[in-house]
Amino acid sequence: MSLVFKILNLTLVYVIFSQNLSAKRPNFLFIIADDQAPFDFKFYNTKTALDAPVLEKLAAEGMVIDGAYQMGSWVGGVCTASRHMVMSGRTVWHIPDRPFRKPPVNPNALNPKLVPPDLAKFTIPALFNDAGYDTMRTCKRGNSYDAANELFTVVHDATKRGGTAESGSAWHAERVLDYLDDRQKRRDEDPFLIYYGFSHPHDVRDGTPELLEKYGAVNHRDKKTLPPLNPRQPMLPVNYLPEHPFHHGHPGLRDEVKVSGVWERRDERTIRNEIGRQFACSEYIDIQIGRVLNKLRDMGELENTYIFYTADHGMAIGRHGLQGKQNLYEHTWRVPFVVRGPGIQPGSRSQGNIYLLDTLATLCDLAGIDTPRTNEGLSAKPVLFGKKSQVRDTLYGAYSGGTKPGIRAVRKGDWKLVKWDVMEGTVRKTQLFNLRDNPHEFIQEHRAVHVGRKFRPLETNLAEDSKFADKRKELEDLLKAEMDRLNDPFSLWDQ
């Protein structure tokens, strides 16, 4: 009998141990860069010169989302609105501004029916703290959701955009590694949520000397001269223009006229050098991500951790003759979005049609945490697990940080409409693109610049083509409906 009891006891211990393993809650490593277009990466653009082996491996081991967007902004610092949406799961016209701006730039910010005064209590760190997670963040300082950021249990924020380990992205990596070391020493077995943010590749794009040399770039400081042209520099983007065909709508915008090394120039030497700097900073970020993933692997935590990689918005740097993030072309409206973790098929990809504001709902769903009443996002879990190809049919975008009402966009299926109503009514433009046939959103001006390229008939703005009048009308009606649904406080000239 004693032998039988021993066997039963061992069996019971094994069952309990197995149940504990299966019930172990997942960890989360949410990585976010500052100012990065998806087309910088090989898993979105096979012709890019950027080497990012860690993120490329992450993409191969997880899912790449092809349709990830940030909804927009009502201020020139697009990251402010974007990061409020990430933290709160709220849409762009339903989030607060930073407290120092009085009155707030978002016209709806003081309306308690649209922006809950106690919203910070329902943000990602608050929800995960309440659910028993250990929470930690490191990121740039400023242009973010301060009231939410301070709720992480451990916070190490500082803006690090230099070209050394202490002044650049390695500083953020060290904060995460120190945190993980401390957990290991204390044998802390609570699940964790780490918000791992970088200050780069946002300008000033001072890369390390070694990586600047690799990409043929220099930290150009002399506004009176051009940077040297170097054959190692990345080539111009496929949709490069020396100038945008009409005013972007935000006079004096810092990103378009004051970025050190670029200023108002859009010539080949300046743009190629700046992309080289961007790539030097981006590869250095990739290295720092690799250090943290190696630590998680050594701790035995990697396979139980969902790893997200994204950016707060895209970036132009010469595309369409623009430099910044205050537009709604795909290179700027879209963001990179890669997820690896339990239950996600390696090497998979999906359209998704997600917003960054879906982050809260997605994290909660994966962690088994109820979403709060304030949440307006949709969980991407069904997409990540291969149950659905997308979470919504229609995507809306707004930029209203300059002259009003600004820029609006809507996408459904392959079709995208962009409306520019800026400069006090002196610039009113409509663009219609078929993104299947014109993924780079070529416009007529590209034909004069890219002389050797053979453009297909649909690789242009189709808004004035009578064959697509019905499609334009359909999308204009859809845009108006989305503006109304989302409490957009403005109207366009033809609505």
PDB file of C-alpha atoms in Angstrom, residues 96-308:
ATOM      1  CA  PRO A  96      -6.810  64.787 -22.592  1.00  0.00           C
ATOM      2  CA  ASP A  97      -4.014  67.159 -23.478  1.00  0.00           C
ATOM      3  CA  ARG A  98      -0.951  67.673 -21.306  1.00  0.00           C
ATOM      4  CA  PRO A  99      -1.860  69.751 -18.212  1.00  0.00           C
ATOM      5  CA  PHE A 100       0.458  72.689 -18.930  1.00  0.00           C
ATOM      6  CA  ARG A 101      -1.460  73.684 -22.080  1.00  0.00           C
ATOM      7  CA  LYS A 102      -4.291  75.994 -21.126  1.00  0.00           C
ATOM      8  CA  PRO A 103      -6.652  75.889 -22.801  1.00  0.00           C
ATOM      9  CA  PRO A 104      -5.974  72.374 -24.109  1.00  0.00           C
ATOM     10  CA  VAL A 105      -5.392  71.977 -27.851  1.00  0.00           C
ATOM     11  CA  ASN A 106      -7.967  69.214 -28.199  1.00  0.00           C
ATOM     12  CA  PRO A 107     -11.260  71.181 -28.337  1.00  0.00           C
ATOM     13  CA  ASN A 108     -13.048  68.284 -26.611  1.00  0.00           C
ATOM     14  CA  ALA A 109     -10.602  67.893 -23.721  1.00  0.00           C
ATOM     15  CA  LEU A 110     -12.701  69.750 -21.132  1.00  0.00           C
ATOM     16  CA  ASN A 111     -15.936  67.961 -21.986  1.00  0.00           C
ATOM     17  CA  PRO A 112     -16.340  65.275 -19.280  1.00  0.00           C
ATOM     18  CA  LYS A 113     -18.767  63.339 -21.463  1.00  0.00           C
ATOM     19  CA  LEU A 114     -16.042  62.865 -24.088  1.00  0.00           C
ATOM     20  CA  VAL A 115     -12.898  62.856 -21.926  1.00  0.00           C
ATOM     21  CA  PRO A 116     -13.414  61.253 -18.499  1.00  0.00           C
ATOM     22  CA  PRO A 117     -11.719  63.363 -15.791  1.00  0.00           C
ATOM     23  CA  ASP A 118     -10.577  60.192 -13.993  1.00  0.00           C
ATOM     24  CA  LEU A 119      -9.248  58.510 -17.140  1.00  0.00           C
ATOM     25  CA  ALA A 120      -5.744  57.893 -15.721  1.00  0.00           C
ATOM     26  CA  LYS A 121      -7.237  55.367 -13.285  1.00  0.00           C
ATOM     27  CA  PHE A 122      -8.211  53.185 -16.233  1.00  0.00           C
ATOM     28  CA  THR A 123      -4.936  53.219 -18.161  1.00  0.00           C
ATOM     29  CA  ILE A 124      -2.578  50.305 -18.799  1.00  0.00           C
ATOM     30  CA  PRO A 125      -0.387  50.620 -15.686  1.00  0.00           C
ATOM     31  CA  ALA A 126      -3.362  51.054 -13.352  1.00  0.00           C
ATOM     32  CA  LEU A 127      -5.147  48.016 -14.771  1.00  0.00           C
ATOM     33  CA  PHE A 128      -2.077  45.784 -14.617  1.00  0.00           C
ATOM     34  CA  ASN A 129      -1.145  46.959 -11.129  1.00  0.00           C
ATOM     35  CA  ASP A 130      -4.634  46.051  -9.922  1.00  0.00           C
ATOM     36  CA  ALA A 131      -4.349  42.647 -11.601  1.00  0.00           C
ATOM     37  CA  GLY A 132      -1.224  41.775  -9.619  1.00  0.00           C
ATOM     38  CA  TYR A 133       1.375  42.501 -12.291  1.00  0.00           C
ATOM     39  CA  ASP A 134       4.707  44.150 -11.551  1.00  0.00           C
ATOM     40  CA  THR A 135       4.913  47.191 -13.848  1.00  0.00           C
ATOM     41  CA  MET A 136       7.960  49.077 -15.038  1.00  0.00           C
ATOM     42  CA  ARG A 137       8.662  51.685 -17.698  1.00  0.00           C
ATOM     43  CA  THR A 138      11.551  53.508 -19.261  1.00  0.00           C
ATOM     44  CA  CYS A 139      11.049  55.965 -22.090  1.00  0.00           C
ATOM     45  CA  LYS A 140      11.701  59.499 -23.228  1.00  0.00           C
ATOM     46  CA  ARG A 141      10.522  62.306 -21.005  1.00  0.00           C
ATOM     47  CA  GLY A 142       7.670  64.542 -22.167  1.00  0.00           C
ATOM     48  CA  ASN A 143       5.094  64.563 -24.982  1.00  0.00           C
ATOM     49  CA  SER A 144       3.281  61.690 -23.332  1.00  0.00           C
ATOM     50  CA  TYR A 145       0.528  60.860 -20.837  1.00  0.00           C
ATOM     51  CA  ASP A 146       2.164  62.020 -17.613  1.00  0.00           C
ATOM     52  CA  ALA A 147      -0.691  61.034 -15.290  1.00  0.00           C
ATOM     53  CA  ALA A 148      -0.583  57.455 -16.608  1.00  0.00           C
ATOM     54  CA  ASN A 149       3.193  57.166 -16.789  1.00  0.00           C
ATOM     55  CA  GLU A 150       3.650  57.877 -13.096  1.00  0.00           C
ATOM     56  CA  LEU A 151       1.410  54.921 -12.214  1.00  0.00           C
ATOM     57  CA  PHE A 152       4.003  52.340 -13.226  1.00  0.00           C
ATOM     58  CA  THR A 153       5.551  50.889 -10.084  1.00  0.00           C
ATOM     59  CA  VAL A 154       9.070  51.546 -11.383  1.00  0.00           C
ATOM     60  CA  VAL A 155       9.715  54.535 -13.656  1.00  0.00           C
ATOM     61  CA  HIS A 156      13.000  55.564 -15.311  1.00  0.00           C
ATOM     62  CA  ASP A 157      12.238  58.237 -17.902  1.00  0.00           C
ATOM     63  CA  ALA A 158      14.801  60.454 -19.611  1.00  0.00           C
ATOM     64  CA  THR A 159      15.292  61.746 -23.138  1.00  0.00           C
ATOM     65  CA  LYS A 160      18.379  60.041 -24.588  1.00  0.00           C
ATOM     66  CA  ARG A 161      19.223  60.972 -28.182  1.00  0.00           C
ATOM     67  CA  GLY A 162      23.013  61.016 -28.105  1.00  0.00           C
ATOM     68  CA  GLY A 163      25.608  58.862 -29.788  1.00  0.00           C
ATOM     69  CA  THR A 164      27.053  57.129 -26.717  1.00  0.00           C
ATOM     70  CA  ALA A 165      25.843  54.364 -24.427  1.00  0.00           C
ATOM     71  CA  GLU A 166      25.040  56.786 -21.621  1.00  0.00           C
ATOM     72  CA  SER A 167      23.416  59.432 -23.814  1.00  0.00           C
ATOM     73  CA  GLY A 168      21.635  57.105 -26.242  1.00  0.00           C
ATOM     74  CA  SER A 169      19.392  54.058 -26.461  1.00  0.00           C
ATOM     75  CA  ALA A 170      21.637  51.828 -24.341  1.00  0.00           C
ATOM     76  CA  TRP A 171      20.574  53.885 -21.328  1.00  0.00           C
ATOM     77  CA  HIS A 172      17.008  52.643 -21.685  1.00  0.00           C
ATOM     78  CA  ALA A 173      18.248  49.049 -22.099  1.00  0.00           C
ATOM     79  CA  GLU A 174      20.289  49.315 -18.905  1.00  0.00           C
ATOM     80  CA  ARG A 175      17.215  50.357 -16.949  1.00  0.00           C
ATOM     81  CA  VAL A 176      15.322  47.264 -18.102  1.00  0.00           C
ATOM     82  CA  LEU A 177      18.302  44.978 -17.503  1.00  0.00           C
ATOM     83  CA  ASP A 178      18.753  46.390 -13.990  1.00  0.00           C
ATOM     84  CA  TYR A 179      15.074  45.779 -13.311  1.00  0.00           C
ATOM     85  CA  LEU A 180      15.273  42.184 -14.517  1.00  0.00           C
ATOM     86  CA  ASP A 181      18.459  41.590 -12.515  1.00  0.00           C
ATOM     87  CA  ASP A 182      16.697  42.824  -9.405  1.00  0.00           C
ATOM     88  CA  ARG A 183      13.720  40.540 -10.025  1.00  0.00           C
ATOM     89  CA  GLN A 184      16.077  37.626 -10.446  1.00  0.00           C
ATOM     90  CA  LYS A 185      17.926  38.364  -7.201  1.00  0.00           C
ATOM     91  CA  ARG A 186      14.658  38.665  -5.290  1.00  0.00           C
ATOM     92  CA  ARG A 187      13.247  35.566  -6.990  1.00  0.00           C
ATOM     93  CA  ASP A 188      10.203  37.598  -7.893  1.00  0.00           C
ATOM     94  CA  GLU A 189       7.725  35.304  -9.638  1.00  0.00           C
ATOM     95  CA  ASP A 190       4.943  37.823 -10.196  1.00  0.00           C
ATOM     96  CA  PRO A 191       4.097  38.389 -13.855  1.00  0.00           C
ATOM     97  CA  PHE A 192       5.468  41.611 -15.260  1.00  0.00           C
ATOM     98  CA  LEU A 193       4.578  44.301 -17.756  1.00  0.00           C
ATOM     99  CA  ILE A 194       7.559  46.288 -19.020  1.00  0.00           C
ATOM    100  CA  TYR A 195       7.031  49.389 -21.158  1.00  0.00           C
ATOM    101  CA  TYR A 196      10.374  49.611 -22.976  1.00  0.00           C
ATOM    102  CA  GLY A 197      10.476  52.915 -24.837  1.00  0.00           C
ATOM    103  CA  PHE A 198      13.267  54.615 -26.763  1.00  0.00           C
ATOM    104  CA  SER A 199      13.971  58.297 -27.377  1.00  0.00           C
ATOM    105  CA  HIS A 200      15.437  57.562 -30.821  1.00  0.00           C
ATOM    106  CA  PRO A 201      15.285  57.553 -33.813  1.00  0.00           C
ATOM    107  CA  HIS A 202      13.541  60.902 -33.244  1.00  0.00           C
ATOM    108  CA  ASP A 203      15.887  63.757 -34.033  1.00  0.00           C
ATOM    109  CA  VAL A 204      18.475  64.803 -33.150  1.00  0.00           C
ATOM    110  CA  ARG A 205      19.618  61.558 -34.786  1.00  0.00           C
ATOM    111  CA  ASP A 206      23.103  61.333 -33.315  1.00  0.00           C
ATOM    112  CA  GLY A 207      24.124  57.743 -33.917  1.00  0.00           C
ATOM    113  CA  THR A 208      27.193  55.977 -32.601  1.00  0.00           C
ATOM    114  CA  PRO A 209      30.369  56.650 -34.644  1.00  0.00           C
ATOM    115  CA  GLU A 210      30.547  53.015 -35.788  1.00  0.00           C
ATOM    116  CA  LEU A 211      26.987  52.878 -37.087  1.00  0.00           C
ATOM    117  CA  LEU A 212      27.150  56.334 -38.656  1.00  0.00           C
ATOM    118  CA  GLU A 213      30.191  55.124 -40.586  1.00  0.00           C
ATOM    119  CA  LYS A 214      28.347  51.949 -41.640  1.00  0.00           C
ATOM    120  CA  TYR A 215      25.522  54.009 -43.167  1.00  0.00           C
ATOM    121  CA  GLY A 216      27.845  56.691 -44.594  1.00  0.00           C
ATOM    122  CA  ALA A 217      26.303  59.450 -42.501  1.00  0.00           C
ATOM    123  CA  VAL A 218      27.596  62.360 -40.447  1.00  0.00           C
ATOM    124  CA  ASN A 219      26.008  64.459 -37.724  1.00  0.00           C
ATOM    125  CA  HIS A 220      25.790  67.517 -39.932  1.00  0.00           C
ATOM    126  CA  ARG A 221      25.672  70.796 -37.997  1.00  0.00           C
ATOM    127  CA  ASP A 222      26.506  73.515 -40.528  1.00  0.00           C
ATOM    128  CA  LYS A 223      23.335  75.037 -41.929  1.00  0.00           C
ATOM    129  CA  LYS A 224      25.313  76.840 -44.642  1.00  0.00           C
ATOM    130  CA  THR A 225      26.699  73.695 -46.282  1.00  0.00           C
ATOM    131  CA  LEU A 226      25.471  70.330 -47.503  1.00  0.00           C
ATOM    132  CA  PRO A 227      26.572  67.060 -45.908  1.00  0.00           C
ATOM    133  CA  PRO A 228      28.980  64.952 -47.971  1.00  0.00           C
ATOM    134  CA  LEU A 229      27.528  62.367 -50.342  1.00  0.00           C
ATOM    135  CA  ASN A 230      28.719  58.882 -49.458  1.00  0.00           C
ATOM    136  CA  PRO A 231      28.069  55.695 -51.482  1.00  0.00           C
ATOM    137  CA  ARG A 232      27.271  53.834 -48.244  1.00  0.00           C
ATOM    138  CA  GLN A 233      24.305  56.091 -47.549  1.00  0.00           C
ATOM    139  CA  PRO A 234      20.834  54.579 -48.049  1.00  0.00           C
ATOM    140  CA  MET A 235      19.235  55.412 -51.368  1.00  0.00           C
ATOM    141  CA  LEU A 236      16.386  57.890 -51.632  1.00  0.00           C
ATOM    142  CA  PRO A 237      12.911  56.533 -50.806  1.00  0.00           C
ATOM    143  CA  VAL A 238      10.923  55.258 -53.765  1.00  0.00           C
ATOM    144  CA  ASN A 239       8.372  58.075 -53.325  1.00  0.00           C
ATOM    145  CA  TYR A 240      10.934  60.827 -52.712  1.00  0.00           C
ATOM    146  CA  LEU A 241      10.135  64.338 -53.909  1.00  0.00           C
ATOM    147  CA  PRO A 242      12.316  67.453 -53.627  1.00  0.00           C
ATOM    148  CA  GLU A 243       9.248  69.358 -52.380  1.00  0.00           C
ATOM    149  CA  HIS A 244       5.623  68.711 -51.619  1.00  0.00           C
ATOM    150  CA  PRO A 245       3.359  70.102 -54.386  1.00  0.00           C
ATOM    151  CA  PHE A 246       1.341  72.279 -52.004  1.00  0.00           C
ATOM    152  CA  HIS A 247       1.679  73.616 -48.476  1.00  0.00           C
ATOM    153  CA  HIS A 248       1.326  70.950 -45.796  1.00  0.00           C
ATOM    154  CA  GLY A 249      -0.746  73.331 -43.686  1.00  0.00           C
ATOM    155  CA  HIS A 250       1.398  73.986 -40.627  1.00  0.00           C
ATOM    156  CA  PRO A 251       3.503  77.156 -41.095  1.00  0.00           C
ATOM    157  CA  GLY A 252       6.758  77.196 -39.135  1.00  0.00           C
ATOM    158  CA  LEU A 253       6.373  73.537 -38.198  1.00  0.00           C
ATOM    159  CA  ARG A 254       9.529  72.443 -36.412  1.00  0.00           C
ATOM    160  CA  ASP A 255       9.771  69.057 -38.134  1.00  0.00           C
ATOM    161  CA  GLU A 256       9.628  70.678 -41.573  1.00  0.00           C
ATOM    162  CA  VAL A 257      11.971  73.651 -41.078  1.00  0.00           C
ATOM    163  CA  LYS A 258      14.084  73.315 -37.921  1.00  0.00           C
ATOM    164  CA  VAL A 259      15.434  69.752 -37.662  1.00  0.00           C
ATOM    165  CA  SER A 260      19.209  70.001 -37.229  1.00  0.00           C
ATOM    166  CA  GLY A 261      20.982  68.572 -40.262  1.00  0.00           C
ATOM    167  CA  VAL A 262      17.980  68.992 -42.559  1.00  0.00           C
ATOM    168  CA  TRP A 263      16.260  72.311 -41.904  1.00  0.00           C
ATOM    169  CA  GLU A 264      14.237  73.204 -45.034  1.00  0.00           C
ATOM    170  CA  ARG A 265      16.411  71.244 -47.450  1.00  0.00           C
ATOM    171  CA  ARG A 266      15.097  68.262 -49.399  1.00  0.00           C
ATOM    172  CA  ASP A 267      18.045  67.689 -51.762  1.00  0.00           C
ATOM    173  CA  GLU A 268      19.490  64.215 -52.293  1.00  0.00           C
ATOM    174  CA  ARG A 269      22.610  64.715 -50.174  1.00  0.00           C
ATOM    175  CA  THR A 270      20.680  66.019 -47.180  1.00  0.00           C
ATOM    176  CA  ILE A 271      17.956  63.374 -47.279  1.00  0.00           C
ATOM    177  CA  ARG A 272      20.301  60.416 -47.820  1.00  0.00           C
ATOM    178  CA  ASN A 273      22.507  61.578 -44.978  1.00  0.00           C
ATOM    179  CA  GLU A 274      19.516  61.984 -42.663  1.00  0.00           C
ATOM    180  CA  ILE A 275      18.172  58.533 -43.524  1.00  0.00           C
ATOM    181  CA  GLY A 276      21.654  57.184 -42.774  1.00  0.00           C
ATOM    182  CA  ARG A 277      21.459  58.818 -39.359  1.00  0.00           C
ATOM    183  CA  GLN A 278      17.948  57.400 -38.859  1.00  0.00           C
ATOM    184  CA  PHE A 279      19.178  53.909 -39.699  1.00  0.00           C
ATOM    185  CA  ALA A 280      22.225  54.224 -37.441  1.00  0.00           C
ATOM    186  CA  CYS A 281      19.940  55.054 -34.521  1.00  0.00           C
ATOM    187  CA  SER A 282      17.467  52.315 -35.475  1.00  0.00           C
ATOM    188  CA  GLU A 283      20.115  49.591 -35.656  1.00  0.00           C
ATOM    189  CA  TYR A 284      21.432  50.678 -32.265  1.00  0.00           C
ATOM    190  CA  ILE A 285      17.892  50.263 -30.890  1.00  0.00           C
ATOM    191  CA  ASP A 286      17.811  46.781 -32.413  1.00  0.00           C
ATOM    192  CA  ILE A 287      21.007  45.903 -30.540  1.00  0.00           C
ATOM    193  CA  GLN A 288      19.517  47.080 -27.244  1.00  0.00           C
ATOM    194  CA  ILE A 289      16.379  45.024 -27.797  1.00  0.00           C
ATOM    195  CA  GLY A 290      18.568  41.983 -28.370  1.00  0.00           C
ATOM    196  CA  ARG A 291      20.276  42.487 -25.010  1.00  0.00           C
ATOM    197  CA  VAL A 292      16.937  42.437 -23.186  1.00  0.00           C
ATOM    198  CA  LEU A 293      15.636  39.418 -25.103  1.00  0.00           C
ATOM    199  CA  ASN A 294      18.830  37.519 -24.273  1.00  0.00           C
ATOM    200  CA  LYS A 295      18.307  38.331 -20.599  1.00  0.00           C
ATOM    201  CA  LEU A 296      14.734  37.061 -20.720  1.00  0.00           C
ATOM    202  CA  ARG A 297      15.974  33.878 -22.388  1.00  0.00           C
ATOM    203  CA  ASP A 298      18.619  33.371 -19.695  1.00  0.00           C
ATOM    204  CA  MET A 299      15.949  33.854 -17.007  1.00  0.00           C
ATOM    205  CA  GLY A 300      13.676  31.283 -18.653  1.00  0.00           C
ATOM    206  CA  GLU A 301      10.986  33.935 -19.189  1.00  0.00           C
ATOM    207  CA  LEU A 302      11.174  34.485 -22.940  1.00  0.00           C
ATOM    208  CA  GLU A 303       8.697  31.830 -24.015  1.00  0.00           C
ATOM    209  CA  ASN A 304       6.082  33.070 -21.542  1.00  0.00           C
ATOM    210  CA  THR A 305       6.417  36.701 -22.633  1.00  0.00           C
ATOM    211  CA  TYR A 306       4.432  38.533 -25.289  1.00  0.00           C
ATOM    212  CA  ILE A 307       6.802  40.905 -27.066  1.00  0.00           C
ATOM    213  CA  PHE A 308       5.333  43.846 -28.941  1.00  0.00           C
TER     214      PHE A 308
END
